[in-house]
Short mmCIF file of C-alpha atoms and ligand atoms in Angstrom, two decimals:
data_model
loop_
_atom_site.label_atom_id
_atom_site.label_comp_id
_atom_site.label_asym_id
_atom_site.label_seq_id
_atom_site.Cartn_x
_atom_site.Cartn_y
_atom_site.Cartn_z
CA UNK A 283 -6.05 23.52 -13.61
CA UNK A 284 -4.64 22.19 -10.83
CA UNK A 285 -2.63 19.08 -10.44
CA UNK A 286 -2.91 15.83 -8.90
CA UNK A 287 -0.43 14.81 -5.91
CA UNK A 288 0.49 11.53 -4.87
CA UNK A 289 1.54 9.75 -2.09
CA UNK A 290 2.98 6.28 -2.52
CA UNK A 291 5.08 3.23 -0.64
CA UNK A 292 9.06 3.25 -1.26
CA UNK A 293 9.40 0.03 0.37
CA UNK A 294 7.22 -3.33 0.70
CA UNK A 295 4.10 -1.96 1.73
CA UNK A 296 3.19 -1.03 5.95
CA UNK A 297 5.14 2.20 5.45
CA UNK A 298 2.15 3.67 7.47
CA UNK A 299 0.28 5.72 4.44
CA UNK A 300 -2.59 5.16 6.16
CA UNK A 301 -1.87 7.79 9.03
CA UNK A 302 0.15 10.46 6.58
CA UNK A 303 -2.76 10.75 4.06
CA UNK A 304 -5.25 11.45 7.18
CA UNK A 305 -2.06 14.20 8.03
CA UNK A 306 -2.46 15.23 4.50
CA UNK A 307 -6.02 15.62 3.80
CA UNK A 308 -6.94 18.43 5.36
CA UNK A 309 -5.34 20.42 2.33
CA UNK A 310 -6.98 18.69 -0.62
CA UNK A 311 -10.65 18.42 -1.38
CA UNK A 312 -10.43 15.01 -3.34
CA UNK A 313 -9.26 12.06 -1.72
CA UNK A 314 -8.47 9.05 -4.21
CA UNK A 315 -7.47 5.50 -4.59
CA UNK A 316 -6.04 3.81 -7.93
CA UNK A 317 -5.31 0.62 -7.17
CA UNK A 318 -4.68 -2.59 -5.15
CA UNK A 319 -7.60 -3.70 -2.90
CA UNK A 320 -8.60 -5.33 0.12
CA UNK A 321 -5.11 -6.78 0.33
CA UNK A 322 -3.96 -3.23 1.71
CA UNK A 323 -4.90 -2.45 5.50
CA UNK A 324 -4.22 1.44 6.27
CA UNK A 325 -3.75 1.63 10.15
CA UNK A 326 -5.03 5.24 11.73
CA UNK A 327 -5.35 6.10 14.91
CA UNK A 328 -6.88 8.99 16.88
CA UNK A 329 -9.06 10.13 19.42
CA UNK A 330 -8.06 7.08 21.14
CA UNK A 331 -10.05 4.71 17.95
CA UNK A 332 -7.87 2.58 15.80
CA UNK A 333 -9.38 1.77 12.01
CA UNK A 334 -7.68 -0.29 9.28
CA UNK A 335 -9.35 0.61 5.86
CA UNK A 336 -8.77 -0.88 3.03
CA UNK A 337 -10.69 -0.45 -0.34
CA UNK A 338 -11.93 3.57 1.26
CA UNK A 339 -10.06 6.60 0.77
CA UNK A 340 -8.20 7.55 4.39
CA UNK A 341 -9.92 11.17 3.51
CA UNK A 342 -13.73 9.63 4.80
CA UNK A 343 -13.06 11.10 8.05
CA UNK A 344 -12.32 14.11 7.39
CA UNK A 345 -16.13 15.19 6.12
CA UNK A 346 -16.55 17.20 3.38
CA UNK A 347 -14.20 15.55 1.11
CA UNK A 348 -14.98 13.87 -2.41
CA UNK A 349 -13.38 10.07 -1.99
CA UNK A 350 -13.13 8.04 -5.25
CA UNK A 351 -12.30 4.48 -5.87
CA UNK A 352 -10.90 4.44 -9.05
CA UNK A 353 -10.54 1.93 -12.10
CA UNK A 354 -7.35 0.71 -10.63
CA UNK A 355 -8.45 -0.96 -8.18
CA UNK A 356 -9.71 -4.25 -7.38
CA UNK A 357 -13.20 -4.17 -5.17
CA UNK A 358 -14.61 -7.06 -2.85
CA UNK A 359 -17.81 -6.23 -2.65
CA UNK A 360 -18.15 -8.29 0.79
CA UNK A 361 -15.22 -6.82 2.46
CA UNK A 362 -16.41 -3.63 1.07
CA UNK A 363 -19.94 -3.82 2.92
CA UNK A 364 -18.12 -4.80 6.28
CA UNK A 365 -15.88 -2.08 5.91
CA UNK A 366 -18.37 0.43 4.93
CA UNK A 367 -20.83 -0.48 7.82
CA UNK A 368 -18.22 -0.86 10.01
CA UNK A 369 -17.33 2.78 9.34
CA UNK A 370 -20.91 3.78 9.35
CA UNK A 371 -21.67 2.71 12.79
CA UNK A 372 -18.61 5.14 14.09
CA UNK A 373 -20.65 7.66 13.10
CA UNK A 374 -18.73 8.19 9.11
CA UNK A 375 -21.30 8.27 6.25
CA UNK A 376 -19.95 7.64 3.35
CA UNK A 377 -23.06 7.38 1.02
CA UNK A 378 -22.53 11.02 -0.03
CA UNK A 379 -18.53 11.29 0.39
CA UNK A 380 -17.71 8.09 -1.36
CA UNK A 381 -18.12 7.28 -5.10
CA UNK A 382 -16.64 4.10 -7.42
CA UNK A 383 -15.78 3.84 -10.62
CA UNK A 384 -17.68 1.65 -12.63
CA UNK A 385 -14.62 0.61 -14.67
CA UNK A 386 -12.94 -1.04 -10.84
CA UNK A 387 -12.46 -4.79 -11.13
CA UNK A 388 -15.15 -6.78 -9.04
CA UNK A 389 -13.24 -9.76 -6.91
CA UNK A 390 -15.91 -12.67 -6.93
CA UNK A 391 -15.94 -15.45 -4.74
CA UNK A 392 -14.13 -17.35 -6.58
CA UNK A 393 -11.31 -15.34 -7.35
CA UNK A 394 -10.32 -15.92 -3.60
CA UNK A 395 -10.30 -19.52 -3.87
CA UNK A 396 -8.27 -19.40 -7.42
CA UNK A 397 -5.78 -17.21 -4.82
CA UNK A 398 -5.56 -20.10 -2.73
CA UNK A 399 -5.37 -22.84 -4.82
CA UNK A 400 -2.38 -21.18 -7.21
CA UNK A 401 -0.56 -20.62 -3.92
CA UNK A 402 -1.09 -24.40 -2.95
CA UNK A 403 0.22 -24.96 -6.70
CA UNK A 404 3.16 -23.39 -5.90
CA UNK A 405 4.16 -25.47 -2.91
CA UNK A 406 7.82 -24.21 -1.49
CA UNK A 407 7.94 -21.05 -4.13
CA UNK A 408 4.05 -19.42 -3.17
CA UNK A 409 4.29 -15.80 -2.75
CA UNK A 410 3.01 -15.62 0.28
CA UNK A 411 -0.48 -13.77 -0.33
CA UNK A 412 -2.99 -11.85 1.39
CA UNK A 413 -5.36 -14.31 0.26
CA UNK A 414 -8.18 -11.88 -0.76
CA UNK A 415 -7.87 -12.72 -4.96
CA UNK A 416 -5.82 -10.13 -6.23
CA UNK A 417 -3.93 -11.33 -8.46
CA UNK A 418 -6.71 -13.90 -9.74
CA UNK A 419 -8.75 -10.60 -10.39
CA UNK A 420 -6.22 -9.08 -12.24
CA UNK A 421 -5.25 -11.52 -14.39
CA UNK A 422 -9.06 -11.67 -15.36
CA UNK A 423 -8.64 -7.93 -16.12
CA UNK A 424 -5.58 -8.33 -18.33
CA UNK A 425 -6.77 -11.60 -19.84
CA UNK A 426 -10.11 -9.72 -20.95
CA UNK A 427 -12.06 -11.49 -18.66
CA UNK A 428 -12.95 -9.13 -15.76
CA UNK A 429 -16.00 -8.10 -14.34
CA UNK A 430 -16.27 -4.55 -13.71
CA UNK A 431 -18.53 -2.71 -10.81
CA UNK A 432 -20.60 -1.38 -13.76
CA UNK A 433 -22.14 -5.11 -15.10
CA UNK A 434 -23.70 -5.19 -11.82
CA UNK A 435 -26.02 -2.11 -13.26
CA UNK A 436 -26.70 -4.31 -16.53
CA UNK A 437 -29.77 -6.40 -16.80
CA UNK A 438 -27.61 -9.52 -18.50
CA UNK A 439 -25.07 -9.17 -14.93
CA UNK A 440 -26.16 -12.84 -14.15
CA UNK A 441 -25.37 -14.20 -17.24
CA UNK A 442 -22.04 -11.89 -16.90
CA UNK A 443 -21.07 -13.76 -13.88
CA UNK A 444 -21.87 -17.17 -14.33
CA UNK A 445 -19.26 -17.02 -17.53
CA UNK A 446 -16.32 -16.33 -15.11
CA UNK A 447 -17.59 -18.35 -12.41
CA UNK A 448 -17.93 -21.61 -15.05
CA UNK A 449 -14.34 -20.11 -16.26
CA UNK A 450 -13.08 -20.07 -12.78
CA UNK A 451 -14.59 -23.67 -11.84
CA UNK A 452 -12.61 -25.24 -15.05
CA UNK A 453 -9.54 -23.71 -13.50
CA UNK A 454 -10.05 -25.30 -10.39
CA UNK A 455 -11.58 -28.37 -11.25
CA UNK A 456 -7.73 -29.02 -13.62
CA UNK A 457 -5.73 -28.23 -10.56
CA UNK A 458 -7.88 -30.83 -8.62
CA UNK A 459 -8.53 -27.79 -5.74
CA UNK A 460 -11.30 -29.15 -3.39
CA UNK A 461 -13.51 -26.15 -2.61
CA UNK A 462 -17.42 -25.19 -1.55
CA UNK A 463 -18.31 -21.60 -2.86
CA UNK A 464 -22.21 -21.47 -1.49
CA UNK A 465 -22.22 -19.79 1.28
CA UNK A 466 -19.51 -16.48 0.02
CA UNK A 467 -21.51 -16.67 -2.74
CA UNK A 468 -24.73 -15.77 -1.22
CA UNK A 469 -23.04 -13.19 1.07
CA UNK A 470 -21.26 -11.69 -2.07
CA UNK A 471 -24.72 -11.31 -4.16
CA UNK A 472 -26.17 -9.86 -0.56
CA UNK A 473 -23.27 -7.21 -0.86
CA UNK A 474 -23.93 -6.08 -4.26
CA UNK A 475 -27.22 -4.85 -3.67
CA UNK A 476 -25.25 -2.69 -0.64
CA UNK A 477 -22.72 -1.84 -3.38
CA UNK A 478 -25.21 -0.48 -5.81
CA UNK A 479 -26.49 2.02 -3.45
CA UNK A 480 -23.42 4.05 -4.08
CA UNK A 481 -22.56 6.55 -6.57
CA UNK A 482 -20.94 4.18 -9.32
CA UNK A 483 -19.57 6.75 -12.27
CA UNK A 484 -16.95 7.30 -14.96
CA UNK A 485 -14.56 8.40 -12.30
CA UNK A 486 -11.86 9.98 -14.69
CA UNK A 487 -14.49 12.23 -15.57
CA UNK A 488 -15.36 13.50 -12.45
CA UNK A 489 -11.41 13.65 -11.44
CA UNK A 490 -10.66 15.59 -14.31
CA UNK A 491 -13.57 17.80 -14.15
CA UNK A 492 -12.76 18.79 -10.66
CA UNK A 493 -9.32 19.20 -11.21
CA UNK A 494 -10.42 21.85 -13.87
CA UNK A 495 -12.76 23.53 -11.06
CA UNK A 496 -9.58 23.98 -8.96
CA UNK A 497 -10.38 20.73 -6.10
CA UNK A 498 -7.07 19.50 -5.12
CA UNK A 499 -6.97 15.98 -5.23
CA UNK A 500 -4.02 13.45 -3.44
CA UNK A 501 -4.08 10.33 -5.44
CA UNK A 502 -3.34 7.55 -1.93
CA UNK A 503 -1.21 4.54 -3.46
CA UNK A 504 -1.80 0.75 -1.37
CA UNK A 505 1.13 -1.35 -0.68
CA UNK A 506 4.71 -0.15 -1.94
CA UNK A 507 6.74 0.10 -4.98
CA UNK A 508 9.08 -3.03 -4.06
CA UNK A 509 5.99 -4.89 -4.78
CA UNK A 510 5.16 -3.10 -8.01
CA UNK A 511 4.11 -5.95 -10.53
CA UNK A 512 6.67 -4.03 -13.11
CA UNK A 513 9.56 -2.93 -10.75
CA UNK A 514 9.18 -4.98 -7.65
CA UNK A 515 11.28 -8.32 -6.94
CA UNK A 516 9.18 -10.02 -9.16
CA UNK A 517 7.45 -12.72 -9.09
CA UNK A 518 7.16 -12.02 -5.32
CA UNK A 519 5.16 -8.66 -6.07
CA UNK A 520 1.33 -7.52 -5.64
CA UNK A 521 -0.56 -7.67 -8.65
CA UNK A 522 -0.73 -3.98 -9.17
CA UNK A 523 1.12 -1.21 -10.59
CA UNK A 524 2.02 0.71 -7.11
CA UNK A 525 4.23 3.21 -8.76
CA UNK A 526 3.50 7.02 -9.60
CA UNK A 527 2.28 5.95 -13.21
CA UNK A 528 0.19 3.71 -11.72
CA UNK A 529 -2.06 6.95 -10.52
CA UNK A 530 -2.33 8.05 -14.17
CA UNK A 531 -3.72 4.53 -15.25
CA UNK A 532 -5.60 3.47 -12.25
CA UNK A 533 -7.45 7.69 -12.02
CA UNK A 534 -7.33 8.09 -15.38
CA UNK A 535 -4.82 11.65 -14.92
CA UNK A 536 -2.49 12.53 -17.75
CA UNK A 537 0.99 12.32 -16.94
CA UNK A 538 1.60 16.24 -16.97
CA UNK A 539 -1.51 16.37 -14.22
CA UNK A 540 0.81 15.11 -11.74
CA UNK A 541 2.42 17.16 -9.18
CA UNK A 542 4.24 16.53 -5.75
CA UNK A 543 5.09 13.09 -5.93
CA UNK A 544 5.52 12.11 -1.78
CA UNK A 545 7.88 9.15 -1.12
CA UNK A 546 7.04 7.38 2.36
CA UNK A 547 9.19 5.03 4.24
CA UNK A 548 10.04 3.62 7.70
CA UNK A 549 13.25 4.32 9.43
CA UNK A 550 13.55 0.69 8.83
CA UNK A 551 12.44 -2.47 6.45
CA UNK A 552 9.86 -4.74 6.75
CA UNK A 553 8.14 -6.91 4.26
CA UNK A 554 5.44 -9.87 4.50
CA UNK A 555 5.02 -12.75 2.67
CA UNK A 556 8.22 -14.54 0.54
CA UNK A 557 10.66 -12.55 -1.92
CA UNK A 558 14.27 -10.97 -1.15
CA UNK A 559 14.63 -8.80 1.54
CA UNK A 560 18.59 -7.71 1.34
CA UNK A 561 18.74 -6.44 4.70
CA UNK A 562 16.60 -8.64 6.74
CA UNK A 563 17.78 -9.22 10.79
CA UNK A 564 17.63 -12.31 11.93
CA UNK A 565 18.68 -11.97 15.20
CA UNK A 566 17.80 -10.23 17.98
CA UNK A 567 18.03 -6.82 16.59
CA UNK A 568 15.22 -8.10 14.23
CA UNK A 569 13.22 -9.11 16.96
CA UNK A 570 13.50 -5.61 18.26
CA UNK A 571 12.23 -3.62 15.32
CA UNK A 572 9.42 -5.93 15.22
CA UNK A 573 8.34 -5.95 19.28
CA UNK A 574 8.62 -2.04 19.35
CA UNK A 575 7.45 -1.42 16.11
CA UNK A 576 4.22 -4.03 16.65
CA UNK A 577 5.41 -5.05 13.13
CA UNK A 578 2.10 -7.56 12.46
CA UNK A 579 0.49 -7.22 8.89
CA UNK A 580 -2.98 -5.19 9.41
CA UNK A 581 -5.11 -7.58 6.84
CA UNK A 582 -3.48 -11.08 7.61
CA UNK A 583 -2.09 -10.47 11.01
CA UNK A 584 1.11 -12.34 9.98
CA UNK A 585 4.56 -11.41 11.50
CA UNK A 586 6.67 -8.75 9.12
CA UNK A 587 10.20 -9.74 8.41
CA UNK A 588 12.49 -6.54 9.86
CA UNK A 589 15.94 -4.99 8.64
CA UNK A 590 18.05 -2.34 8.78
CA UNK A 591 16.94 0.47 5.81
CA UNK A 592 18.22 -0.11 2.69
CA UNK A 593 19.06 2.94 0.86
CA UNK A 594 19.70 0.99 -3.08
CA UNK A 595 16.20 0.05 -2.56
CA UNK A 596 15.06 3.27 -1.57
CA UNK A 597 16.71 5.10 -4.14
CA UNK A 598 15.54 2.92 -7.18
CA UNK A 599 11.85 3.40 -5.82
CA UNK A 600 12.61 7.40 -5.79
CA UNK A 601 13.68 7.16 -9.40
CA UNK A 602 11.31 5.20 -10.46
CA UNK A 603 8.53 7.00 -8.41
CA UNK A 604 9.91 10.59 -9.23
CA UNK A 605 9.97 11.40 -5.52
CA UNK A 606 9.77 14.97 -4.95
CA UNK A 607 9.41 14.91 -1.41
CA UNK A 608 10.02 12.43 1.19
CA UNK A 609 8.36 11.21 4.59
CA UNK A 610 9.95 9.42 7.12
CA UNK A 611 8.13 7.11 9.49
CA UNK A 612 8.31 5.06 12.94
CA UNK A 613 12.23 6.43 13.73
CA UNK A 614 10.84 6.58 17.47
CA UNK A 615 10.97 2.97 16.73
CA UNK A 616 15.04 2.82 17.32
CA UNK A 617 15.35 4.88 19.83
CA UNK A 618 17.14 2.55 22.26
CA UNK A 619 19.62 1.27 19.76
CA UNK A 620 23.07 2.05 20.63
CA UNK A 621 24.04 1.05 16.60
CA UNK A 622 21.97 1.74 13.80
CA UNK A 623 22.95 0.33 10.13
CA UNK A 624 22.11 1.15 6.68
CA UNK A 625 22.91 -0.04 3.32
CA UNK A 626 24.70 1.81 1.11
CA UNK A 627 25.64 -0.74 -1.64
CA UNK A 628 25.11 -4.82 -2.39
CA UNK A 629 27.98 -6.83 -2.62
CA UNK A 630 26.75 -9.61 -5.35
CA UNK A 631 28.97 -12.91 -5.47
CA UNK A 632 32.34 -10.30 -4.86
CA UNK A 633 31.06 -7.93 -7.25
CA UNK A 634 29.69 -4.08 -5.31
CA UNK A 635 26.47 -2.09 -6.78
CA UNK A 636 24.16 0.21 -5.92
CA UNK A 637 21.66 -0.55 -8.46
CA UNK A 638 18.58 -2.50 -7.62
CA UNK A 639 19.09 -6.52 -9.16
CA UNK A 640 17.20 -7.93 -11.95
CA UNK A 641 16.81 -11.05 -9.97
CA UNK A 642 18.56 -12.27 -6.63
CA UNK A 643 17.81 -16.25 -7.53
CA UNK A 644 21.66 -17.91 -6.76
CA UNK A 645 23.27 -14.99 -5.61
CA UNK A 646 24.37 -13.88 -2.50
CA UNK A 647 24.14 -10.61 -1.18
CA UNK A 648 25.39 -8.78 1.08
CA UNK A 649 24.79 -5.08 2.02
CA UNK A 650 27.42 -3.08 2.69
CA UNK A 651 26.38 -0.78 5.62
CA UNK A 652 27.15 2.80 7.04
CA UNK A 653 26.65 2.47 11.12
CA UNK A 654 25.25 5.76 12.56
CA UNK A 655 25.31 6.14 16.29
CA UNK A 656 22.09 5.59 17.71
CA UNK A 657 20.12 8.89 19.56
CA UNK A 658 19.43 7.64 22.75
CA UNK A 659 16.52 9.21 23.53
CA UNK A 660 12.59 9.32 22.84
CA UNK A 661 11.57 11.02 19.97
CA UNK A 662 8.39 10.99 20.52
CA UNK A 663 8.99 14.02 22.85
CA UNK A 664 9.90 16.22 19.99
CA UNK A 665 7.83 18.67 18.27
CA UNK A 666 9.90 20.42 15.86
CA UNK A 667 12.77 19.44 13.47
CA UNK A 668 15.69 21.52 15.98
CA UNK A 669 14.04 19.65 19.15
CA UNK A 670 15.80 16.14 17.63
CA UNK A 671 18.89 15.50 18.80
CA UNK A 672 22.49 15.93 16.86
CA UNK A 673 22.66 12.00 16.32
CA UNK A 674 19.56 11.47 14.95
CA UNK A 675 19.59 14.67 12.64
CA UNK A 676 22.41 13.31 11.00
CA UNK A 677 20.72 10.03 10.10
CA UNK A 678 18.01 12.39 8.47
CA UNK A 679 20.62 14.03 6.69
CA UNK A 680 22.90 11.25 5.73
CA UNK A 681 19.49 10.45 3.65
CA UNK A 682 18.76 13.30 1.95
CA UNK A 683 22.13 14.08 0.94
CA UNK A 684 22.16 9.93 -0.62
CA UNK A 685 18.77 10.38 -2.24
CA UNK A 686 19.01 14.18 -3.23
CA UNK A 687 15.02 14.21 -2.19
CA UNK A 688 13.91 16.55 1.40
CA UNK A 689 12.80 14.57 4.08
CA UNK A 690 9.86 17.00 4.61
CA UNK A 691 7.81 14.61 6.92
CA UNK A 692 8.87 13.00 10.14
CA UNK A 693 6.68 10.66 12.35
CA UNK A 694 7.73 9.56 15.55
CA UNK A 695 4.32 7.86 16.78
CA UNK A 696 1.17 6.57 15.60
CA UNK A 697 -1.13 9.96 16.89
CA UNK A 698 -1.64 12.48 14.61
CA UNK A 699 0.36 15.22 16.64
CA UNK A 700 3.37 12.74 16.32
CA UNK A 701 4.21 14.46 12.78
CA UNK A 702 7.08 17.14 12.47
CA UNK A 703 6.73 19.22 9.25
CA UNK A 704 10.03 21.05 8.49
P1 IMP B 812 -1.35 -10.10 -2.90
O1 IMP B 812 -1.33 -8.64 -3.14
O2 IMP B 812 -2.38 -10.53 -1.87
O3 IMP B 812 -1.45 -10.89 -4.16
O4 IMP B 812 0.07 -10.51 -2.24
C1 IMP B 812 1.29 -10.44 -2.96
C2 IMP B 812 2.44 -10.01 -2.05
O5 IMP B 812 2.25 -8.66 -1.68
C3 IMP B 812 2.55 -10.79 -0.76
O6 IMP B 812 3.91 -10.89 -0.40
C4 IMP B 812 1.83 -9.92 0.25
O7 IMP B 812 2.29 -10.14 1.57
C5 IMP B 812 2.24 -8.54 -0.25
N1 IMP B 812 1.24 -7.50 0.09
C6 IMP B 812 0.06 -7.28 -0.49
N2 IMP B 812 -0.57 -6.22 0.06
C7 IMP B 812 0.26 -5.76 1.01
C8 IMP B 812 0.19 -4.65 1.91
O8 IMP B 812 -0.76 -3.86 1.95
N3 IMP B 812 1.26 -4.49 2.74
C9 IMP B 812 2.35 -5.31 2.69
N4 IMP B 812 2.45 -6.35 1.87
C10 IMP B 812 1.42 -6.58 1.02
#
């Protein structure tokens, strides 16, 4: 039987999945999602065409794959017509490549407004959101209150939804939220009809039961594990489980079906929305990483906050994640810094650590950093691990020796033949 490999975020999301798992696909037969939804926006780009998906499997353009949306995740059924049609008019049919499992969360309308007026609730301390109703849709799940893609198959599904809409309404009405829910209403009952002409199954089955045929299947994680609803710097955190368990629960894989676990990360941070961010520049250097980077969220278009890396955070998300192999991305990025920092340890109120806090609220931290010469040159001219040059090889290997995990991957440019494999 074989095993299930997954590829996940180390950091606060925008590692740049999106373009590794189309890297990665050509060597596995199943391409899966299992969890998160439309708040994720994985960027690829070739043959000159740039695409953000975000509910699909990256593996749709590869043809001939199996791509499943699995019970961990949550499903707009709007933004999943646009993006579906969308991809079918570039020539990508998905009717036969792409199935959902009936046991994904359904976003309704007005789980997007509940989004927006929690944030509003929150004034100063809002969490900065997508604004797509995760975390409304999720709490429904947890609560015992979802609706799941398979009640739109049900002949009571009307009566199904007007019980969390009413629910919903209450909520609303008590935090006094002004809102009009006609017109994404009709456009969301237009989509579901589109939705239902899809293969909607028990997807651990059909997971499982290829697995047992031999397919090879690469479980593709959404955002990162710094935003993990368990492990992230909660409360500002997705509402998710983005870590390596989280493919067991969201797929419906035993633990002991997992196999390479691969770690990604930028040479760099970045994170959107509010929360701690240890490292973030706030000067010029910042400004940098974020110009040359094009460091703009994919779904919300909003400016990332940029830093140096920050190797406590990385190495809690590797334990956590049980990285086996890791993949490093955008290093081209910094290739015209003469200085380039990362942290090594926090210094807390006086007190040094290298774990991960509980909670940053009233404490300052600083990072302690290691400063690495910069490289000076463009990486993006190098295709093999011996073409880099001395300075930059040590960076690499400053990081492995830290994390005790291979950097197996390198990217050093958005185009698929940007990717050194060592
Ligand atoms: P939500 O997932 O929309 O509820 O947003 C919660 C937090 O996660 C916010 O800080 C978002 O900016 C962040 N977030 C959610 N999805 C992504 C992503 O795909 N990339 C980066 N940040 C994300």
């Amino acid at each position: 039987m074989k095993k299930v490999d997954v590829i996940l975020g180390l950091q606060w999301g925008d590692e740049g999945k999106g373009k590794v798992v189309d890297v990665l696909t050509p060597n596995y037969q199943v391409v899966a999602r299992f969890q998160g939804g439309p708040n994720a926006g994985h960027t690829l780009e070739f043959n000159g065409e740039k695409y953000v998906l975000r509910s699909i499997p990256s593996g749709i353009f590869q043809g001939g794959k199996v791509n499943v949306i699995g019970n961990g995740v949550v499903l707009d059924p709007i933004l999943f017509r646009e993006e579906a049609t969308a991809l079918a008019a570039s020539g990508h049919d998905l009717s036969k490549q792409l199935c959902i499992s009936k046991k994904a969360h359904l976003i309704l309308p007005t789980h997007r407004i509940l989004d927006a007026a929690y944030e509003a609730a929150k004034g100063s301390s809002k969490i900065g959101t997508t604004g797509k109703g995760i975390g409304p849709t999720y709490t429904d799940k947890i609560s015992r209150n979802g609706v799941r893609v398979g009640d739109i198959l049900s002949p009571d599904f009307q009566t199904i939804y007007l019980r969390a809409k009413h629910r919903h309404e209450n909520i609303l009405h008590s935090l006094g939220y002004d809102y009009d829910v006609a017109e994404l209403e009709t456009q969301w009952f237009e989509a579901l009809d589109y939705l239902r002409s899809f293969r909607l199954i028990d997807s651990e089955y059909e997971i499982n039961r290829l697995l047992l045929e031999g397919k090879s299947v690469l479980a593709e994680g959404a955002q990162g594990t710094l935003l993990d609803v368990d492990f992230g710097s909660y409360p500002f955190v997705t509402s998710s489980s983005t870590v390596c368990a989280g493919a067991c629960t969201g797929l419906g894989v035993a633990p002991n079906r997992i196999g390479e676990v691969f770690g990604i990360f930028k040479a760099y941070c970045t994170r959107v929305g509010s929360g701690p961010f240890p490292t973030e520049l706030f000067d010029e250097t910042g400004a940098e990483l974020r110009r040359i980077g094009h460091e703009f969220g994919a779904v919300t278009g909003r400016e990332r906050r940029c830093g140096w890396l920050d190797l406590v955070a990385l190495k809690y998300a590797i334990m956590v994640d049980g990285v086996t192999q890791l993949i490093m991305m955008k290093s081209d990025v910094m290739n015209d810094f003469d200085t380039i920092k990362v942290a090594v340890a926090y210094d807390m109120n006086g007190r040094q650590t290298d774990e991960f806090p509980y909670s940053v609220d009233g404490v300052e931290i600083n990072p302690v950093y290691r400063e690495f010469q910069g490289w000076k040159c463009d990486l993006r001219d190098c295709r093999r691990y011996e073409d880099f040059p001395e300075a930059f090889r040590r960076y690499v290997e400053f990081i492995e020796q830290e994390t005790g995990v291979p950097v197996k991957i390198i990217s050093v440019g958005p185009d698929r033949e940007e990717t050194i494999v060592r």
